[in-house]
JSON list of C-alpha atoms in Angstrom, two decimals:
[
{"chain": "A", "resi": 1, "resn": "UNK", "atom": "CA", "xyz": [165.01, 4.63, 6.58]},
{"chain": "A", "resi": 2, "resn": "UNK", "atom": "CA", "xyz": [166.66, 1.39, 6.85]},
{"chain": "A", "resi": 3, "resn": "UNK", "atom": "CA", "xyz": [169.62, 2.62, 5.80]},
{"chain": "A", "resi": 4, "resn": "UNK", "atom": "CA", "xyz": [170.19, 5.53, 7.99]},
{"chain": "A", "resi": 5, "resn": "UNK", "atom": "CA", "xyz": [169.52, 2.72, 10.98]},
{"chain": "A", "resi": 6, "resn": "UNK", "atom": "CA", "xyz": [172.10, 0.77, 13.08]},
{"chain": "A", "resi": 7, "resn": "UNK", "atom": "CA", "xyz": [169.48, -1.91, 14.04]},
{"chain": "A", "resi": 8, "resn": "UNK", "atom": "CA", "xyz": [166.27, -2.40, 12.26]},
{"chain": "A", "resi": 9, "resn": "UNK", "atom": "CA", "xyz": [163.74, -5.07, 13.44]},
{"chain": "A", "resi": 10, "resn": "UNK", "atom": "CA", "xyz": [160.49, -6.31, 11.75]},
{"chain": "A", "resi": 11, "resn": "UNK", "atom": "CA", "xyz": [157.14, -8.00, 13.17]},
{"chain": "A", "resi": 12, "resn": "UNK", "atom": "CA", "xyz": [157.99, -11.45, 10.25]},
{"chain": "A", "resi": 13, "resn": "UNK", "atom": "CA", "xyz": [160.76, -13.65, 9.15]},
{"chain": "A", "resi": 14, "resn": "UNK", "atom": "CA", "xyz": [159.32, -13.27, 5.50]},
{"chain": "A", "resi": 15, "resn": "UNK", "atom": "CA", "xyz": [158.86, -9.38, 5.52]},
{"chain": "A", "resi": 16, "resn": "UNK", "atom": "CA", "xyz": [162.46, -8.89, 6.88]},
{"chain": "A", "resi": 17, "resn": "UNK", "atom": "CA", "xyz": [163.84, -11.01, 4.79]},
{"chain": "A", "resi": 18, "resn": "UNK", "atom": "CA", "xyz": [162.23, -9.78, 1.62]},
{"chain": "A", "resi": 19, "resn": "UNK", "atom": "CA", "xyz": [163.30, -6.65, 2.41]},
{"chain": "A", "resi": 20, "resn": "UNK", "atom": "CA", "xyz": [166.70, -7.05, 3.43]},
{"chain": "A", "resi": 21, "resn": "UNK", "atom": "CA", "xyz": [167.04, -8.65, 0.03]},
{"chain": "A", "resi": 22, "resn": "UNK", "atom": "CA", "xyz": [165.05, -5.69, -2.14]},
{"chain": "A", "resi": 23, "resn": "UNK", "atom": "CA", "xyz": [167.19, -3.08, -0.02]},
{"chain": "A", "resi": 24, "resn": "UNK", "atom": "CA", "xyz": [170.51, -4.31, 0.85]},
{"chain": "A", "resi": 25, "resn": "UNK", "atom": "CA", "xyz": [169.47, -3.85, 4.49]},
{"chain": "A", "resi": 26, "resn": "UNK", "atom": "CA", "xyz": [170.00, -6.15, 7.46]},
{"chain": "A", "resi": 27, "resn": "UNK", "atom": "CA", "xyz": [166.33, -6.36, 9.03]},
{"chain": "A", "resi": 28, "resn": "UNK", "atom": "CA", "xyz": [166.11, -8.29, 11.72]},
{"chain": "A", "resi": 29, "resn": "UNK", "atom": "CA", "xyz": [162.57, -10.40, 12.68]},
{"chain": "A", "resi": 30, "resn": "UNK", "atom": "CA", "xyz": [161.52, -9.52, 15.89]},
{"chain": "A", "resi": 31, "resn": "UNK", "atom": "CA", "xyz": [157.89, -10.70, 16.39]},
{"chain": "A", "resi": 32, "resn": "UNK", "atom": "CA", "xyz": [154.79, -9.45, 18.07]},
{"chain": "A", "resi": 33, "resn": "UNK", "atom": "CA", "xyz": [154.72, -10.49, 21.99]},
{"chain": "A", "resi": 34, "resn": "UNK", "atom": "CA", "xyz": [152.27, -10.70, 25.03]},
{"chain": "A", "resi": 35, "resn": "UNK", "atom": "CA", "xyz": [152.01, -8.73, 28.20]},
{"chain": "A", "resi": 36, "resn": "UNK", "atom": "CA", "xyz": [153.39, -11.71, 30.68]},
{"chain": "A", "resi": 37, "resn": "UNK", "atom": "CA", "xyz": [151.62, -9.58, 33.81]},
{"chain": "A", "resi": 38, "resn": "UNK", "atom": "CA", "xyz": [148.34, -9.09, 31.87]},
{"chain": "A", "resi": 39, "resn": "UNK", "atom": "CA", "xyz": [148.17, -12.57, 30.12]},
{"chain": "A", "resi": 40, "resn": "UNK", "atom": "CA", "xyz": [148.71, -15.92, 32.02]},
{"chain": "A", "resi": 41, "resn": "UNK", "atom": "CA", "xyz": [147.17, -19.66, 32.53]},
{"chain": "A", "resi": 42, "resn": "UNK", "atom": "CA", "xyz": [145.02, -19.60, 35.76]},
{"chain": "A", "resi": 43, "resn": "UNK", "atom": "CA", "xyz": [141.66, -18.81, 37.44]},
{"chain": "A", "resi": 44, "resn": "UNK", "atom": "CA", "xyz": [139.77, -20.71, 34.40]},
{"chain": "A", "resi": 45, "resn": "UNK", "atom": "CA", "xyz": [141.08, -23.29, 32.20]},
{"chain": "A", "resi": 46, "resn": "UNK", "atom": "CA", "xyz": [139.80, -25.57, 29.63]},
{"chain": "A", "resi": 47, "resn": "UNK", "atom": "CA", "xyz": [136.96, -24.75, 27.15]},
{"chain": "A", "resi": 48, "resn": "UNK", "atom": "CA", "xyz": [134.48, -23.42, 30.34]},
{"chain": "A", "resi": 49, "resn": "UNK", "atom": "CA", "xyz": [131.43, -22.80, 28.69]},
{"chain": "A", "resi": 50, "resn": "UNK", "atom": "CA", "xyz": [131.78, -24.19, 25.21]},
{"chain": "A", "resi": 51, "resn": "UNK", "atom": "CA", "xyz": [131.56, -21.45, 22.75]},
{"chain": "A", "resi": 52, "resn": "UNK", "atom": "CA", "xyz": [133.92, -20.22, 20.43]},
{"chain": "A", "resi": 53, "resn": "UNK", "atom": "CA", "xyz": [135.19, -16.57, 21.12]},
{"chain": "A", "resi": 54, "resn": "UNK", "atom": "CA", "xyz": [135.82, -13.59, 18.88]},
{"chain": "A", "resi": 55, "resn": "UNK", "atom": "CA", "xyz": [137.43, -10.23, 20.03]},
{"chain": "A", "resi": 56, "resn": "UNK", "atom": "CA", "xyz": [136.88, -6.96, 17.45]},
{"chain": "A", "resi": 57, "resn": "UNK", "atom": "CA", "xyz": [134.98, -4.87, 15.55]},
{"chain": "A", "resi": 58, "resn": "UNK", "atom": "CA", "xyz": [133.01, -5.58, 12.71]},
{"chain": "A", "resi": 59, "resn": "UNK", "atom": "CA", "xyz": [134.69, -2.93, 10.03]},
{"chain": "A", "resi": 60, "resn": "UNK", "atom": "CA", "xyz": [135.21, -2.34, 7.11]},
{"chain": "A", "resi": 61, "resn": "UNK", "atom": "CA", "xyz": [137.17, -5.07, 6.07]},
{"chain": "A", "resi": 62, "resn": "UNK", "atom": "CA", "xyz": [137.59, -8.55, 5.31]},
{"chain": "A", "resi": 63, "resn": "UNK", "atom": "CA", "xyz": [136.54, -10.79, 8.84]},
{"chain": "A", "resi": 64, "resn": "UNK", "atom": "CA", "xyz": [136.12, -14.09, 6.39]},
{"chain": "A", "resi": 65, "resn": "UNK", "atom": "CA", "xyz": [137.09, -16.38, 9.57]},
{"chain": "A", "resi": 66, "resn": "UNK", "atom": "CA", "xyz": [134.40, -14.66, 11.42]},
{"chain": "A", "resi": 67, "resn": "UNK", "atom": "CA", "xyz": [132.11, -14.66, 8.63]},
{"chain": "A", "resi": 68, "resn": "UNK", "atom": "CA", "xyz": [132.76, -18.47, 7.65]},
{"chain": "A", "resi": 69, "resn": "UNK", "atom": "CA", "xyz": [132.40, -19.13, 11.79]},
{"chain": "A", "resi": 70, "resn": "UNK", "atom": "CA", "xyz": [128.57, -17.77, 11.36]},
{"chain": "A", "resi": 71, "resn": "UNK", "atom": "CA", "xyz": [128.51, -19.52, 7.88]},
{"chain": "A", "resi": 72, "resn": "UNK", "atom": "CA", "xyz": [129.09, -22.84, 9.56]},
{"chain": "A", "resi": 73, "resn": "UNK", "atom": "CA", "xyz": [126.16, -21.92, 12.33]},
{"chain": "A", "resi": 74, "resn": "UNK", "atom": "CA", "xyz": [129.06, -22.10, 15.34]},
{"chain": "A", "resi": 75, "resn": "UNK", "atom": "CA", "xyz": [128.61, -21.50, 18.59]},
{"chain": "A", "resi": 76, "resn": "UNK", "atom": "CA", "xyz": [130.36, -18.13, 18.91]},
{"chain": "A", "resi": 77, "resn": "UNK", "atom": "CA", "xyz": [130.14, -14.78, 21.28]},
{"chain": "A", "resi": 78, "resn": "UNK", "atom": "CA", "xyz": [131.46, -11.74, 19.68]},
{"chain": "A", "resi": 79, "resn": "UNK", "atom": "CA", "xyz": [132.81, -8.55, 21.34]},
{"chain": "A", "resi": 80, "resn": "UNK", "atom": "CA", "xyz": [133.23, -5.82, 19.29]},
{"chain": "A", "resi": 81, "resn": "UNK", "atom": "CA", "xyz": [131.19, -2.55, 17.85]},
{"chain": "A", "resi": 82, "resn": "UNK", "atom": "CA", "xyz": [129.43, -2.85, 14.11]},
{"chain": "A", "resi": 83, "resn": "UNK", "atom": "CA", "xyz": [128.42, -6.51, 14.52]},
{"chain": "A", "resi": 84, "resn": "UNK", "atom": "CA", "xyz": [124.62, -5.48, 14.25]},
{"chain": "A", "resi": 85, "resn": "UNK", "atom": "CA", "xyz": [123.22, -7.40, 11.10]},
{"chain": "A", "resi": 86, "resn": "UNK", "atom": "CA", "xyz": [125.93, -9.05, 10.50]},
{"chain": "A", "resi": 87, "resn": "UNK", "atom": "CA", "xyz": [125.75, -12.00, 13.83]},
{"chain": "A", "resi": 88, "resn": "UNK", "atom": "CA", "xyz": [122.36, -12.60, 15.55]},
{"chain": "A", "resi": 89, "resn": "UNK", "atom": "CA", "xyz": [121.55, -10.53, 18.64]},
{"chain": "A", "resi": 90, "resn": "UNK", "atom": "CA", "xyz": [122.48, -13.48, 21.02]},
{"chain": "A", "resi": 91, "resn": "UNK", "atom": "CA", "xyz": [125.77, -13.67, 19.62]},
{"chain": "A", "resi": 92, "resn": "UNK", "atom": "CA", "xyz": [126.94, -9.87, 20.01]},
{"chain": "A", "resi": 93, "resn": "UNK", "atom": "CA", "xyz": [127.94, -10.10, 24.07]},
{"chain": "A", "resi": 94, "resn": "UNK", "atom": "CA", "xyz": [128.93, -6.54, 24.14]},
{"chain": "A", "resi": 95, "resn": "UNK", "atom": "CA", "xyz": [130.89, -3.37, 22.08]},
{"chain": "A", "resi": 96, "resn": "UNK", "atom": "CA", "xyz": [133.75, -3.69, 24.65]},
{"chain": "A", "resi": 97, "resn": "UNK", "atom": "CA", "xyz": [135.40, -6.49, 26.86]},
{"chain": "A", "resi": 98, "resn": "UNK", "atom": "CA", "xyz": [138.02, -4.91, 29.73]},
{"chain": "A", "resi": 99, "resn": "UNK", "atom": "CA", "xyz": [141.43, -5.95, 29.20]},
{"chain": "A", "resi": 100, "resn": "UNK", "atom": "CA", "xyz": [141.50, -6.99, 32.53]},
{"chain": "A", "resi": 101, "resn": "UNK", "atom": "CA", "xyz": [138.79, -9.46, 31.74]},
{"chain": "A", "resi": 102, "resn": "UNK", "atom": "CA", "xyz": [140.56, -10.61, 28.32]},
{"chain": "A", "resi": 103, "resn": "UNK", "atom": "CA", "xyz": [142.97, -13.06, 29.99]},
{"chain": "A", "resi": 104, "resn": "UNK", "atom": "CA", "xyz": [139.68, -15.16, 31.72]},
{"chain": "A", "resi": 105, "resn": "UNK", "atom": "CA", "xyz": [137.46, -15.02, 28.33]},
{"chain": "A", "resi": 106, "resn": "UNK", "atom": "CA", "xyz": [140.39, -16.47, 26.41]},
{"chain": "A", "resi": 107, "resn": "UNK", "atom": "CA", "xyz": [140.91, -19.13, 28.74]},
{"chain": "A", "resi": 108, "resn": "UNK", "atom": "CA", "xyz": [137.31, -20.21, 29.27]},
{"chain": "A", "resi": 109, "resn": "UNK", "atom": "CA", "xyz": [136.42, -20.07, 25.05]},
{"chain": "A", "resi": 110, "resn": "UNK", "atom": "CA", "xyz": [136.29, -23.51, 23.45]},
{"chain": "A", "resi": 111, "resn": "UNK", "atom": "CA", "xyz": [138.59, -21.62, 20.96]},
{"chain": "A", "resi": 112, "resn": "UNK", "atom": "CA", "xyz": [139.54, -18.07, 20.25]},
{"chain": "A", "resi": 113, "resn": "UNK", "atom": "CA", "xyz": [139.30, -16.35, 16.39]},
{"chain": "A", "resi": 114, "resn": "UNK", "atom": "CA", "xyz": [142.00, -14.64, 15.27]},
{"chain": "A", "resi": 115, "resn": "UNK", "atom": "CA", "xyz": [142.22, -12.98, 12.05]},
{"chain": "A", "resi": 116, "resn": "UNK", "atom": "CA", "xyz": [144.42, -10.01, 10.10]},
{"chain": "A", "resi": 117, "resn": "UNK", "atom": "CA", "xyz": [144.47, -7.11, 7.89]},
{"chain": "A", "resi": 118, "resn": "UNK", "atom": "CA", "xyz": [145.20, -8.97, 4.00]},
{"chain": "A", "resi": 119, "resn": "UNK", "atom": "CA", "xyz": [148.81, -7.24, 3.97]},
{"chain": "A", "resi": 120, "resn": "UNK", "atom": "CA", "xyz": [149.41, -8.83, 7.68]},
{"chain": "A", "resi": 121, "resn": "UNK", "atom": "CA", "xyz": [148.28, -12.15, 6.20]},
{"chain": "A", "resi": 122, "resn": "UNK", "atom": "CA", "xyz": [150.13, -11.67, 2.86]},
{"chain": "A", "resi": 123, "resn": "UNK", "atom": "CA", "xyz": [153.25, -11.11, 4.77]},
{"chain": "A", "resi": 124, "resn": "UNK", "atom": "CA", "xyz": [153.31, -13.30, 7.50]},
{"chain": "A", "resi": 125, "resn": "UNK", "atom": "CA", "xyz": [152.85, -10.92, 10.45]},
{"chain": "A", "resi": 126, "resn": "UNK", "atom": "CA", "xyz": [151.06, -12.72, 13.39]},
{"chain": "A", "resi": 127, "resn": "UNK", "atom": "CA", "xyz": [149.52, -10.37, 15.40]},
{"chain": "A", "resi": 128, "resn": "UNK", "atom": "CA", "xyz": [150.25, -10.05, 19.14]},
{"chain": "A", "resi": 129, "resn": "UNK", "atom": "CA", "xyz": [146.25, -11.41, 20.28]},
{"chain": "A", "resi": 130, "resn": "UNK", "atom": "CA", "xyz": [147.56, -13.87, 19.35]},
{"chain": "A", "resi": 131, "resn": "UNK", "atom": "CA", "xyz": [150.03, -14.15, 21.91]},
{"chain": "A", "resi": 132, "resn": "UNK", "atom": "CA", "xyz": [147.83, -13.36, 24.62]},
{"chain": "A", "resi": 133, "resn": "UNK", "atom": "CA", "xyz": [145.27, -16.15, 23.59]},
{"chain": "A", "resi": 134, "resn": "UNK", "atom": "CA", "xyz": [147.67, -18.82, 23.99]},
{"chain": "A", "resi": 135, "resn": "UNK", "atom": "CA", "xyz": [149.84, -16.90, 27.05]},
{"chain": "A", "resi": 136, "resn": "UNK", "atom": "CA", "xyz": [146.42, -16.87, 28.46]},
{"chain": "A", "resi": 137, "resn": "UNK", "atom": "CA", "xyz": [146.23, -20.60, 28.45]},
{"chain": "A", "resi": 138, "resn": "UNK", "atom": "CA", "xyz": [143.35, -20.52, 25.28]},
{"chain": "A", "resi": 139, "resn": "UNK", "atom": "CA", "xyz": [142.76, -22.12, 21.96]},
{"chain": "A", "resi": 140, "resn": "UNK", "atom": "CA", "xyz": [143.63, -20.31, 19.00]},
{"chain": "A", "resi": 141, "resn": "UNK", "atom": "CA", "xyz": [142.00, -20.82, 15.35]},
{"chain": "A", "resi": 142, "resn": "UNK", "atom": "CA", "xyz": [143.57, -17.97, 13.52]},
{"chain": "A", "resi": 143, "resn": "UNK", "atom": "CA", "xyz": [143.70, -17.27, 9.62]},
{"chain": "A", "resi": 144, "resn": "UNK", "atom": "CA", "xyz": [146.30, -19.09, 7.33]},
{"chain": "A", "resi": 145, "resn": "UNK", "atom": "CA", "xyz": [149.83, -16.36, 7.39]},
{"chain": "A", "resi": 146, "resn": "UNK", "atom": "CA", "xyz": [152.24, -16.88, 4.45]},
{"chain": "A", "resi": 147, "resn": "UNK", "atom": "CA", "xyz": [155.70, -17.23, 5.65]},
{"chain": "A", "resi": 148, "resn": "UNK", "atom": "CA", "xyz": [155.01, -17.40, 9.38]},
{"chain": "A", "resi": 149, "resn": "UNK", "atom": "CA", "xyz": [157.40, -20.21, 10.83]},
{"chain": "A", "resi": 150, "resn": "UNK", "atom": "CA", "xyz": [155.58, -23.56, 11.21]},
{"chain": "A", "resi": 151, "resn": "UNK", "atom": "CA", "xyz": [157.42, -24.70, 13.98]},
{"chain": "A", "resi": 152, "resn": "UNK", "atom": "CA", "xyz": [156.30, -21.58, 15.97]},
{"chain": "A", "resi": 153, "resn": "UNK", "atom": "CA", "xyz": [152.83, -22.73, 14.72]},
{"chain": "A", "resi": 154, "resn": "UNK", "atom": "CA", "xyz": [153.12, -26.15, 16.01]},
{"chain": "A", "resi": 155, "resn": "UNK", "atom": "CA", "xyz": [154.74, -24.98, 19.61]},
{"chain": "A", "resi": 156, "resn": "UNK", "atom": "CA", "xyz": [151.53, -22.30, 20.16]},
{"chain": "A", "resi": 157, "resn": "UNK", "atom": "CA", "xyz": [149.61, -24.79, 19.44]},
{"chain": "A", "resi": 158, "resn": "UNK", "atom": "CA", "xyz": [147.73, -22.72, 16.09]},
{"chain": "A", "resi": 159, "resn": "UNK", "atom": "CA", "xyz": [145.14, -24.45, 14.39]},
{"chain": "A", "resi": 160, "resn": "UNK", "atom": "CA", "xyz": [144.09, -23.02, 10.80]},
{"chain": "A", "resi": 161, "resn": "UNK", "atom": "CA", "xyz": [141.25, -25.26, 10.22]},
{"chain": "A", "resi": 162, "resn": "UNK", "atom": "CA", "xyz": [137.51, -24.07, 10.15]},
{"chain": "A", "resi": 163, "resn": "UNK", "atom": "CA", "xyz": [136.25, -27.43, 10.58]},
{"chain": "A", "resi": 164, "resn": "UNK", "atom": "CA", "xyz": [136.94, -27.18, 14.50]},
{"chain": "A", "resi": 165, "resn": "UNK", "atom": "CA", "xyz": [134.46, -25.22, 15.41]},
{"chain": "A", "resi": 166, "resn": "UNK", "atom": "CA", "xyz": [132.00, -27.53, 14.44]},
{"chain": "A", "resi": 167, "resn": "UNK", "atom": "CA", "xyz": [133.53, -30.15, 16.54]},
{"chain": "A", "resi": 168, "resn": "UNK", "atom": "CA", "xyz": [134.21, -32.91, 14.71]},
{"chain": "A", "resi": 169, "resn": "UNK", "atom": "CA", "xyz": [135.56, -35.83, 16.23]},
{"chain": "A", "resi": 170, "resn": "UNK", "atom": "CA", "xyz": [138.14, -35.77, 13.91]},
{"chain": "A", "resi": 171, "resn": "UNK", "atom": "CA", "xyz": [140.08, -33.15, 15.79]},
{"chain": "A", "resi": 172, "resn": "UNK", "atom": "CA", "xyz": [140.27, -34.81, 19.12]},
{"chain": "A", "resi": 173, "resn": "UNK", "atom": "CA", "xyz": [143.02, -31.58, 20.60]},
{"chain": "A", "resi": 174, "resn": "UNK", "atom": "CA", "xyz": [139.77, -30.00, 21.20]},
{"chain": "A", "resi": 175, "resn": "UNK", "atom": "CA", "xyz": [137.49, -33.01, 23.03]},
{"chain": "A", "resi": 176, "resn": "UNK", "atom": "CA", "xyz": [140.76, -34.73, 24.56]},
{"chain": "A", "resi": 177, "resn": "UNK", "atom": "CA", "xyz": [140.86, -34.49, 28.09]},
{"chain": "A", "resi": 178, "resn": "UNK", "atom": "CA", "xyz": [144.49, -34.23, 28.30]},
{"chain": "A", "resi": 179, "resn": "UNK", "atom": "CA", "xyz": [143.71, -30.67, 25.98]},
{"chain": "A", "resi": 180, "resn": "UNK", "atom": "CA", "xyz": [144.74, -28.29, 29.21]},
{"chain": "A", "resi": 181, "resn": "UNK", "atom": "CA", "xyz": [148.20, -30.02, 29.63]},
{"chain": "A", "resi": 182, "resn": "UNK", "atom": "CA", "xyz": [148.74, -28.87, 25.85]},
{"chain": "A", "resi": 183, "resn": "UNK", "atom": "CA", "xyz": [147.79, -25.49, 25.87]},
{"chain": "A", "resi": 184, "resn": "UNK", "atom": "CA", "xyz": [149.62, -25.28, 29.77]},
{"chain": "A", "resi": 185, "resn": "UNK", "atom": "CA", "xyz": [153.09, -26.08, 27.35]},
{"chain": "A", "resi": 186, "resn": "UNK", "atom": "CA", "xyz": [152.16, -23.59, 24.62]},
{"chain": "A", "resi": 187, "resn": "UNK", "atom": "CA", "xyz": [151.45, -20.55, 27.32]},
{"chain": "A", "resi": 188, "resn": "UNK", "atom": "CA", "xyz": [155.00, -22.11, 29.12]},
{"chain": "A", "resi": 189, "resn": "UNK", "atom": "CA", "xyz": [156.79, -21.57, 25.14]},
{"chain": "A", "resi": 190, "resn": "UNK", "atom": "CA", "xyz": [155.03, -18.08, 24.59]},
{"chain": "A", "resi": 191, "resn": "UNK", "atom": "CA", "xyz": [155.65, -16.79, 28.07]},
{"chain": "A", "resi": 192, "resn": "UNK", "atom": "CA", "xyz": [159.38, -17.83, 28.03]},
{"chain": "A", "resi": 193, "resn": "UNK", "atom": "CA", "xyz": [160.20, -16.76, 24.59]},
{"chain": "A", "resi": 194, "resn": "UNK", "atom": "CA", "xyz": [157.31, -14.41, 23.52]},
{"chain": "A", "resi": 195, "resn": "UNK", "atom": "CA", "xyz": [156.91, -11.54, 25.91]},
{"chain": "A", "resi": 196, "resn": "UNK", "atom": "CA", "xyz": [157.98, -7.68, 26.16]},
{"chain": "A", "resi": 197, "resn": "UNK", "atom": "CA", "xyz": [160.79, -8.65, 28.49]},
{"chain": "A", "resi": 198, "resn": "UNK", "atom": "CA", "xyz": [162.55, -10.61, 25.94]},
{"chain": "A", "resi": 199, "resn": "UNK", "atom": "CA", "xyz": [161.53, -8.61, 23.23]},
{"chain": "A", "resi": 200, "resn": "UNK", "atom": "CA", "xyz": [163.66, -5.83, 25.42]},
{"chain": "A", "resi": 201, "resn": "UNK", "atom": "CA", "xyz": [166.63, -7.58, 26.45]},
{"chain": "A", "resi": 202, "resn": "UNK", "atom": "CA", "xyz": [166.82, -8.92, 22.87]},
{"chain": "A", "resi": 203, "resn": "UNK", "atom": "CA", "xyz": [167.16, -5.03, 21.19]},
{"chain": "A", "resi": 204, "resn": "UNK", "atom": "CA", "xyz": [169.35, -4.42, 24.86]},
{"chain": "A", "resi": 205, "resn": "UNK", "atom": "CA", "xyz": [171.56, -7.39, 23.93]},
{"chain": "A", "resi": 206, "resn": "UNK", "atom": "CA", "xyz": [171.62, -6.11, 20.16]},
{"chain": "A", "resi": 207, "resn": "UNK", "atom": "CA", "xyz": [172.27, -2.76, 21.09]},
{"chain": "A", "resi": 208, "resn": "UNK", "atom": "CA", "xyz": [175.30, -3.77, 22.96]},
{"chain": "A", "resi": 209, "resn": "UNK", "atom": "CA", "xyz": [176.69, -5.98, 20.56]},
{"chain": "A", "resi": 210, "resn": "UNK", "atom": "CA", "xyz": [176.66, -3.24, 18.70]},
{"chain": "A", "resi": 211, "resn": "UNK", "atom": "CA", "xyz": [178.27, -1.11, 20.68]},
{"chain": "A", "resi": 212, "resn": "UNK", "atom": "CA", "xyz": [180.57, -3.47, 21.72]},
{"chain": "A", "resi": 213, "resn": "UNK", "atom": "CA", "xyz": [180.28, -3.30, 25.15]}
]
């Protein structure tokens, strides 16, 4: 397919690379954005009522960040369908949160989980909630991706360790009261670099580049 393509684009630096390699191709990284009208800071900010946050359904798959989250005993709400037996009643909050609502729950969370299929994880494709957490003006505490860019890590602001959603002390971005101002400059990054409007001039500008025009 690749090579029957004038452009080709892929959701991680370490997938298109690999592949550009393995097929003599030229595949670009292009990664997963945010809806800049849907998700932005405002209305709530800072960690509003304390509790970690976790958006999906149960499955049939590997959720070990959830599942170490409930390990730990954390504070967390869960919205998402199949969660019966596997959280406590007074954690499931319902089967299904309204995206309009999404942008206000990620804001108020302490932090927000976010986790991916193994293949996502294995090759360093960040998914776009993850985009909208932080757009949004939230916390994120996502799963460890191999090959995703650490400075694009350290400019959403990603944390990968478990530890903070117990709390400790020794993670002071999430007791600091200066914490707001941080996430404020990691929506500013993702909104300005991160968003379907880039993502379409970028293939625009490509396109004409191309084309030479």
């Amino acid at each position: 397919m690749c090579h029957a393509s004038q452009i080709t684009y892929a959701a991680s630096h370490l997938w298109a690379d690999s592949k550009s390699r393995e097929w003599s191709a030229n595949i670009r990284p292009l990664l997963q954005c945010t809806d800049s009208s849907r998700f932005y800071p405002g209305g709530q900010g800072g960690a509003d009522y304390g509790k970690a946050l976790f958006v999906g359904n149960a499955e049939n798959r590997d959720r070990a960040l959830v599942e170490s989250a409930l390990q730990m005993g954390a504070e967390l709400d869960i919205y998402g369908r199949g969660w019966e037996g596997k959280a406590r009643p007074d954690q499931i909050q319902a089967e299904h949160v309204d995206n309009a609502d999404l942008r206000r729950l990620y804001a108020a969370a302490r932090v927000t989980l976010n986790d991916h299929w193994p293949n996502m994880r294995d090759w360093g494709f960040m998914s776009n909630r993850a985009f909208d957490v932080v757009a949004s003006g939230g916390r994120l505490l996502s799963d460890k991706l191999v090959g995703f860019p650490a400075e694009i890590s350290q400019l959403m602001e990603i944390h990968y360790d478990v530890r903070l959603l117990l709390g400790n002390p020794e993670y002071p971005v999430l007791l600091e009261c200066d914490v707001d101002e941080s996430m404020n400059k990691a929506a500013d990054y993702v909104l300005t670099h991160h968003t379907f409007d880039v993502r379409a001039r970028r293939v625009l500008g490509d396109v004409l580049n191309y084309l030479d025009l």
